[in-house]
Tab-separated table of C-alpha atoms in Angstrom:
chain	number	residue	atom	x	y	z
A	855	MET	CA	87.172	70.552	74.230
A	856	LYS	CA	90.821	69.010	74.711
A	857	ILE	CA	91.088	65.932	77.115
A	858	LEU	CA	93.997	66.780	79.604
A	859	TYR	CA	96.192	63.697	81.431
A	860	LEU	CA	98.099	64.499	84.278
A	861	VAL	CA	100.756	61.992	84.624
A	862	ILE	CA	102.440	61.420	87.732
A	863	PRO	CA	105.226	59.151	88.810
A	864	CYS	CA	105.232	57.661	92.073
A	865	TYR	CA	107.820	55.575	94.277
A	866	ASN	CA	107.148	55.263	97.677
A	867	GLU	CA	104.780	57.749	98.293
A	868	MET	CA	102.129	56.887	101.022
A	869	GLU	CA	102.792	60.097	102.994
A	870	VAL	CA	102.028	62.731	100.311
A	871	LEU	CA	99.883	61.011	98.331
A	872	PRO	CA	96.482	61.675	100.128
A	873	THR	CA	96.864	64.788	100.556
A	874	THR	CA	98.610	65.684	96.959
A	875	SER	CA	95.892	63.735	94.972
A	876	ARG	CA	93.125	66.533	96.512
A	877	ILE	CA	94.974	69.492	95.305
A	878	PHE	CA	95.201	67.767	91.803
A	879	ARG	CA	91.831	66.441	91.486
A	880	LYS	CA	90.197	69.870	92.718
A	881	LYS	CA	92.635	71.696	89.647
A	882	ILE	CA	91.023	69.235	87.334
A	883	GLU	CA	87.704	69.965	88.304
A	884	ASP	CA	88.275	73.406	87.789
A	885	LEU	CA	89.365	73.600	84.609
A	886	VAL	CA	86.419	71.098	83.620
A	887	GLU	CA	84.197	73.886	85.480
A	888	ASN	CA	85.901	76.626	83.764
A	889	HIS	CA	85.628	74.915	80.460
A	890	LYS	CA	89.104	74.623	79.540
A	891	ILE	CA	89.435	70.799	79.231
A	892	SER	CA	86.527	67.947	78.704
A	893	GLU	CA	85.285	66.121	81.322
A	894	GLN	CA	87.159	62.973	80.183
A	895	SER	CA	90.570	64.271	81.742
A	896	LYS	CA	92.288	62.202	84.014
A	897	ILE	CA	94.835	61.644	86.442
A	898	LEU	CA	97.183	59.100	86.034
A	899	PHE	CA	99.323	58.141	88.445
A	900	VAL	CA	102.336	55.539	87.938
A	901	ASP	CA	103.504	53.098	90.396
A	902	ASP	CA	107.291	52.441	89.875
A	903	GLY	CA	107.364	49.396	91.783
A	904	SER	CA	106.617	50.829	95.310
A	905	LYS	CA	107.559	48.962	98.434
A	906	ASP	CA	105.093	50.677	100.684
A	907	ASP	CA	101.299	51.536	100.373
A	908	THR	CA	101.506	53.528	97.073
A	909	TRP	CA	99.708	50.910	95.314
A	910	ASN	CA	96.777	50.528	97.445
A	911	ILE	CA	96.261	53.778	97.994
A	912	ILE	CA	96.086	54.981	94.437
A	913	GLN	CA	93.714	51.923	93.979
A	914	SER	CA	91.426	53.240	96.439
A	915	LEU	CA	91.625	56.650	94.854
A	916	SER	CA	90.265	55.133	92.032
A	917	GLU	CA	87.429	53.371	93.351
A	918	GLU	CA	86.620	56.801	94.734
A	919	ASN	CA	86.631	58.986	91.735
A	920	ASP	CA	86.834	58.334	88.158
A	921	VAL	CA	89.045	60.969	87.423
A	922	PHE	CA	91.904	58.891	89.163
A	923	SER	CA	93.854	55.581	87.255
A	924	GLY	CA	96.524	54.337	87.198
A	925	ILE	CA	99.133	51.439	86.411
A	926	ARG	CA	102.110	50.070	88.457
A	927	LEU	CA	104.841	48.965	86.913
A	928	SER	CA	106.169	45.033	87.697
A	929	ARG	CA	109.778	46.558	89.635
A	930	ASN	CA	111.668	49.589	90.344
A	931	ARG	CA	112.587	51.030	87.056
A	932	GLY	CA	113.583	54.658	87.838
A	933	HIS	CA	111.739	57.848	87.617
A	934	GLN	CA	112.669	58.513	83.907
A	935	ASN	CA	110.884	55.128	82.934
A	936	ALA	CA	108.299	55.471	84.968
A	937	LEU	CA	107.285	58.654	83.453
A	938	LEU	CA	107.757	57.411	79.756
A	939	ALA	CA	105.010	54.490	80.797
A	940	GLY	CA	102.463	56.976	82.047
A	941	LEU	CA	102.933	58.947	79.031
A	942	MET	CA	102.831	56.322	76.429
A	943	GLU	CA	99.709	54.860	78.500
A	944	ALA	CA	98.486	58.389	78.320
A	945	LYS	CA	98.757	59.184	74.679
A	946	GLU	CA	96.027	57.156	72.842
A	947	ASP	CA	93.592	58.981	75.123
A	948	ALA	CA	94.969	62.600	75.576
A	949	ASP	CA	94.590	65.188	73.323
A	950	VAL	CA	97.472	66.935	76.215
A	951	THR	CA	99.761	65.663	79.210
A	952	ILE	CA	101.550	66.661	81.771
A	953	SER	CA	103.649	65.520	83.779
A	954	ILE	CA	104.226	66.687	87.027
A	955	ASP	CA	106.042	65.077	90.744
A	956	CYS	CA	103.718	63.250	93.153
A	957	ASP	CA	105.306	65.214	96.135
A	958	GLY	CA	103.365	68.805	95.737
A	959	GLN	CA	106.550	71.338	94.825
A	960	ASP	CA	105.654	71.718	91.468
A	961	ASP	CA	103.258	74.922	91.569
A	962	ILE	CA	99.686	73.044	90.401
A	963	GLU	CA	98.610	76.564	89.299
A	964	ALA	CA	101.271	77.292	86.140
A	965	ILE	CA	99.059	74.590	84.563
A	966	ASP	CA	96.555	77.266	83.993
A	967	ARG	CA	99.316	78.949	81.597
A	968	MET	CA	100.613	76.077	80.173
A	969	LEU	CA	97.413	75.478	78.817
A	970	GLU	CA	96.756	79.082	77.648
A	971	GLU	CA	100.324	78.204	75.906
A	972	TYR	CA	99.184	75.534	74.198
A	973	ASP	CA	96.140	77.050	72.981
A	974	GLY	CA	98.370	79.748	71.904
A	975	GLY	CA	100.281	77.136	69.506
A	976	SER	CA	102.670	75.590	71.309
A	977	GLU	CA	103.178	71.544	71.507
A	978	VAL	CA	105.472	71.396	74.379
A	979	VAL	CA	105.497	73.899	77.005
A	980	TYR	CA	108.252	73.826	79.849
A	981	GLY	CA	107.921	74.425	83.652
A	982	VAL	CA	110.758	75.903	84.192
A	983	ARG	CA	112.007	77.284	87.920
A	984	ASN	CA	112.343	81.035	88.387
A	985	ASP	CA	115.382	80.011	91.316
A	986	ARG	CA	116.397	77.549	93.492
A	987	GLN	CA	115.857	79.159	96.844
A	988	THR	CA	114.231	76.194	98.130
A	989	ASP	CA	117.061	73.611	97.513
A	990	GLY	CA	120.178	73.363	99.887
A	991	PHE	CA	123.632	74.986	98.980
A	992	LEU	CA	125.426	71.651	97.351
A	993	LYS	CA	122.153	70.390	95.838
A	994	ARG	CA	121.463	74.245	94.373
A	995	GLU	CA	125.311	74.405	93.097
A	996	SER	CA	125.344	71.368	91.462
A	997	ALA	CA	122.346	72.233	89.656
A	998	GLN	CA	123.526	74.919	88.504
A	999	LEU	CA	127.209	73.350	87.445
A	1000	PHE	CA	125.012	70.705	85.862
A	1001	TYR	CA	123.270	72.974	83.417
A	1002	ARG	CA	125.881	75.115	82.737
A	1003	PHE	CA	128.688	71.767	82.024
A	1004	MET	CA	125.339	70.535	79.637
A	1005	LYS	CA	125.334	73.828	77.948
A	1006	VAL	CA	129.203	73.355	77.388
A	1007	LEU	CA	128.881	70.118	75.948
A	1008	GLY	CA	126.337	71.294	73.454
A	1009	ALA	CA	123.274	69.660	74.865
A	1010	ASP	CA	119.794	71.053	73.988
A	1011	ILE	CA	118.333	71.130	77.554
A	1012	VAL	CA	116.142	73.388	79.244
A	1013	TYR	CA	117.718	75.720	82.251
A	1014	ASN	CA	115.936	74.742	85.427
A	1015	HIS	CA	113.678	72.850	83.674
A	1016	ALA	CA	113.095	69.121	85.496
A	1017	ASP	CA	110.279	67.140	84.295
A	1018	TYR	CA	107.097	69.488	84.814
A	1019	ARG	CA	105.813	69.958	81.372
A	1020	LEU	CA	102.985	69.754	79.041
A	1021	VAL	CA	103.299	67.814	75.641
A	1022	SER	CA	100.705	67.534	72.947
A	1023	SER	CA	99.723	63.972	71.686
A	1024	LYS	CA	101.905	65.241	68.510
A	1025	VAL	CA	104.818	65.052	69.917
A	1026	LEU	CA	104.196	62.161	72.196
A	1027	ASN	CA	104.190	59.700	68.662
A	1028	GLU	CA	106.657	61.188	67.496
A	1029	LEU	CA	108.690	60.576	71.151
A	1030	GLU	CA	107.597	57.308	70.882
A	1031	ASN	CA	110.005	56.443	67.776
A	1032	PHE	CA	113.178	57.093	70.494
A	1033	LYS	CA	114.024	54.100	71.279
A	1034	GLU	CA	116.762	54.664	74.183
A	1035	VAL	CA	117.160	52.346	77.020
A	1036	ASN	CA	118.814	54.798	78.637
A	1037	LEU	CA	116.350	57.651	79.693
A	1038	PHE	CA	116.732	61.616	79.848
A	1039	LEU	CA	113.405	62.737	78.690
A	1040	ARG	CA	114.233	66.518	79.512
A	1041	GLY	CA	117.216	66.142	76.944
A	1042	MET	CA	115.082	64.172	74.217
A	1043	VAL	CA	111.897	66.406	74.615
A	1044	PRO	CA	113.772	69.260	72.864
A	1045	LEU	CA	114.944	66.948	70.250
A	1046	VAL	CA	111.678	65.978	69.144
A	1047	GLY	CA	111.596	69.942	68.085
A	1048	PHE	CA	108.268	71.430	67.668
A	1049	ARG	CA	106.964	74.758	68.599
A	1050	SER	CA	107.945	75.274	72.353
A	1051	SER	CA	107.402	77.833	75.141
A	1052	CYS	CA	108.394	78.421	78.794
A	1053	VAL	CA	106.430	78.806	81.755
A	1054	TYR	CA	108.178	80.094	85.234
A	1055	TYR	CA	106.961	78.981	88.557
A	1056	GLU	CA	107.953	78.977	91.932
A	1057	ARG	CA	109.016	75.578	93.560
A	1058	LYS	CA	107.647	75.198	97.254
A	1059	SER	CA	109.139	72.427	99.831
A	1060	ARG	CA	108.100	69.035	100.291
A	1061	MET	CA	104.712	68.516	101.866
A	1062	ALA	CA	105.362	65.342	103.265
A	1063	GLY	CA	107.919	62.403	103.180
A	1064	LYS	CA	111.482	62.334	102.138
A	1065	THR	CA	113.043	63.592	98.649
A	1066	HIS	CA	113.971	60.115	96.163
A	1067	TYR	CA	116.498	61.894	94.622
A	1068	PRO	CA	119.746	62.470	97.390
A	1069	LEU	CA	122.460	63.734	95.862
A	1070	LYS	CA	123.731	60.376	94.745
A	1071	ARG	CA	121.079	59.615	92.393
A	1072	MET	CA	120.996	63.502	90.974
A	1073	LEU	CA	124.370	62.429	90.343
A	1074	SER	CA	123.657	59.588	88.686
A	1075	LEU	CA	120.948	61.161	86.144
A	1076	ALA	CA	123.166	63.827	85.499
A	1077	PHE	CA	126.064	61.698	84.147
A	1078	ASN	CA	123.554	59.589	82.093
A	1079	GLY	CA	121.935	62.676	80.701
A	1080	ILE	CA	125.729	63.572	79.666
A	1081	THR	CA	126.361	60.425	78.263
A	1082	SER	CA	123.008	59.960	76.696
A	1083	LEU	CA	122.761	63.512	75.008
A	1084	SER	CA	126.108	64.252	74.312
A	1085	ILE	CA	129.635	62.633	72.440
A	1086	ARG	CA	131.478	65.675	73.558
A	1087	PRO	CA	133.013	63.886	76.533
A	1088	LEU	CA	134.719	61.755	73.705
A	1089	GLN	CA	136.003	64.584	71.690
A	1090	MET	CA	137.266	66.296	74.872
A	1091	ILE	CA	139.484	62.991	75.243
A	1092	THR	CA	140.981	63.182	71.888
A	1093	CYS	CA	141.850	66.945	72.422
A	1094	MET	CA	143.414	65.991	75.885
A	1095	GLY	CA	145.771	63.147	74.116
A	1096	ILE	CA	147.216	65.431	71.228
A	1097	LEU	CA	147.714	68.446	74.350
A	1098	ILE	CA	149.334	65.708	76.371
A	1099	SER	CA	151.078	64.172	73.325
A	1100	LEU	CA	152.407	67.443	72.699
A	1101	LEU	CA	153.527	68.672	75.923
A	1102	SER	CA	155.418	65.192	76.038
A	1103	PHE	CA	156.881	65.909	72.749
A	1104	ILE	CA	157.879	69.368	74.290
A	1105	GLY	CA	159.299	67.248	77.356
A	1106	VAL	CA	161.482	64.885	75.924
A	1107	PHE	CA	163.204	67.713	73.254
A	1108	TRP	CA	163.718	69.730	76.908
A	1109	SER	CA	165.306	66.656	78.336
A	1110	ILE	CA	167.578	65.932	75.176
A	1111	LEU	CA	168.325	69.536	75.233
A	1112	VAL	CA	169.739	69.165	78.994
A	1113	TYR	CA	171.262	66.333	78.394
A	1114	LEU	CA	173.780	67.037	75.494
A	1115	GLN	CA	174.287	70.384	77.625
A	1116	GLY	CA	175.556	68.305	80.451
A	1117	LYS	CA	172.930	69.578	83.355
A	1118	THR	CA	170.794	66.325	83.911
A	1119	VAL	CA	170.021	65.712	87.306
A	1120	SER	CA	168.528	62.271	88.791
A	1121	GLY	CA	165.856	61.970	90.422
A	1122	TRP	CA	162.337	60.343	90.984
A	1123	ALA	CA	159.996	63.069	91.827
A	1124	SER	CA	159.592	64.652	88.666
A	1125	MET	CA	159.453	61.388	86.885
A	1126	THR	CA	156.845	60.157	89.818
A	1127	CYS	CA	154.514	63.078	89.287
A	1128	ILE	CA	155.008	62.708	85.153
A	1129	VAL	CA	153.599	58.756	85.493
A	1130	CYS	CA	150.889	59.662	87.921
A	1131	PHE	CA	149.431	62.644	86.074
A	1132	VAL	CA	149.379	60.275	82.757
A	1133	SER	CA	148.058	57.241	84.629
A	1134	GLY	CA	145.105	59.100	86.023
A	1135	VAL	CA	144.006	60.853	82.496
A	1136	GLN	CA	144.228	57.249	80.949
A	1137	MET	CA	142.186	56.087	83.803
A	1138	ILE	CA	139.581	58.536	83.515
A	1139	SER	CA	139.475	58.424	79.715
A	1140	LEU	CA	138.865	54.620	79.715
A	1141	GLY	CA	136.090	54.577	82.460
A	1142	ILE	CA	134.557	57.729	79.989
A	1143	ILE	CA	135.328	55.467	77.020
A	1144	GLY	CA	133.714	52.392	78.983
A	1145	GLU	CA	130.363	54.422	79.839
A	1146	TYR	CA	129.627	54.698	76.369
A	1147	ILE	CA	130.246	50.913	75.500
A	1148	GLY	CA	128.559	50.180	78.651
A	1149	LYS	CA	125.169	52.589	77.056
A	1150	MET	CA	126.025	50.656	73.416
A	1151	TYR	CA	125.997	47.191	74.922
A	1152	LEU	CA	122.505	47.794	76.988
A	1153	GLU	CA	121.124	49.497	73.865
A	1154	THR	CA	121.456	46.482	71.404
A	1155	LYS	CA	119.959	44.189	74.518
A	1156	GLN	CA	116.623	46.070	73.102
A	1157	ARG	CA	115.076	45.026	76.417
A	1158	PRO	CA	111.711	46.705	77.717
A	1159	ARG	CA	111.994	50.333	79.385
A	1160	TYR	CA	109.325	49.371	81.554
A	1161	ILE	CA	106.621	46.274	82.307
A	1162	ILE	CA	102.981	46.736	83.383
A	1163	SER	CA	101.668	44.429	85.958
A	1164	GLU	CA	98.569	46.214	86.798
A	1165	LYS	CA	96.071	48.281	85.984
A	1166	THR	CA	93.565	50.547	88.384
A	1167	GLU	CA	89.414	49.056	87.199
A	1168	ASN	CA	88.577	51.960	85.799
A	1169	LYS	CA	91.158	52.573	83.727
A	1170	GLU	CA	89.555	51.698	79.726
């Protein structure tokens, strides 16, 4: 019987954790009762350096029921690092892990179908949203634009998939070999390979508390994903430079031709527009190049992606 670990990153989730923890526990108990998973299966919370009572709640849950366990990071490292910490912690004991957010928005019932796909031979099962009706207009449109842009850049990510996924221990062992400091797991997991499939579900509204992923953080994650998975932006800069150089050459030729015809007229508007346009392109290009150089700088330091400061008592 396979051992399942639910890996759940948490950051300042004291409002929603008491509610969703009961839902997660009920699901594990039902799966055990129906002989779909082993009695050794657990729910692993990862406290990403919360500033509220999240860790105290996790400790209390682990004392009340052995199905709960938890680890606490030494400081806030971000959702992706916290999720990786949980996956790496679970892989030694679990045959399969399912990562899911703490807010209760992901359909817990999709876990049954994920396990069926795993039993059918899939090493990775992606939880994919049917639609984005629960999102606001700005968040929905920006997310759709992000996935389309990533496809144009050639990044291998699953459309409308976040971090609700089943991953086998075999995949996690290979994922451990990826040493990136700048993490974007929804793009890294497909790079590992192995047989995969998708399970579609309807995402609900948050049960309690406030989202920790406002538009600013979403844009930051999106830009990190783009620069972590593709060098296409650098290639686009090269193409843009070639195009601007070609246009400039045509402009120079035209200017000489007009001068020889004696039709030149002194003026600053056209010159100002050209200078502003070229300067803007240069600044954008330097910014993109700088982002890649900055990531190279961080990668060469090889700092730890996370540090675990505490574990609950019942964690073996």
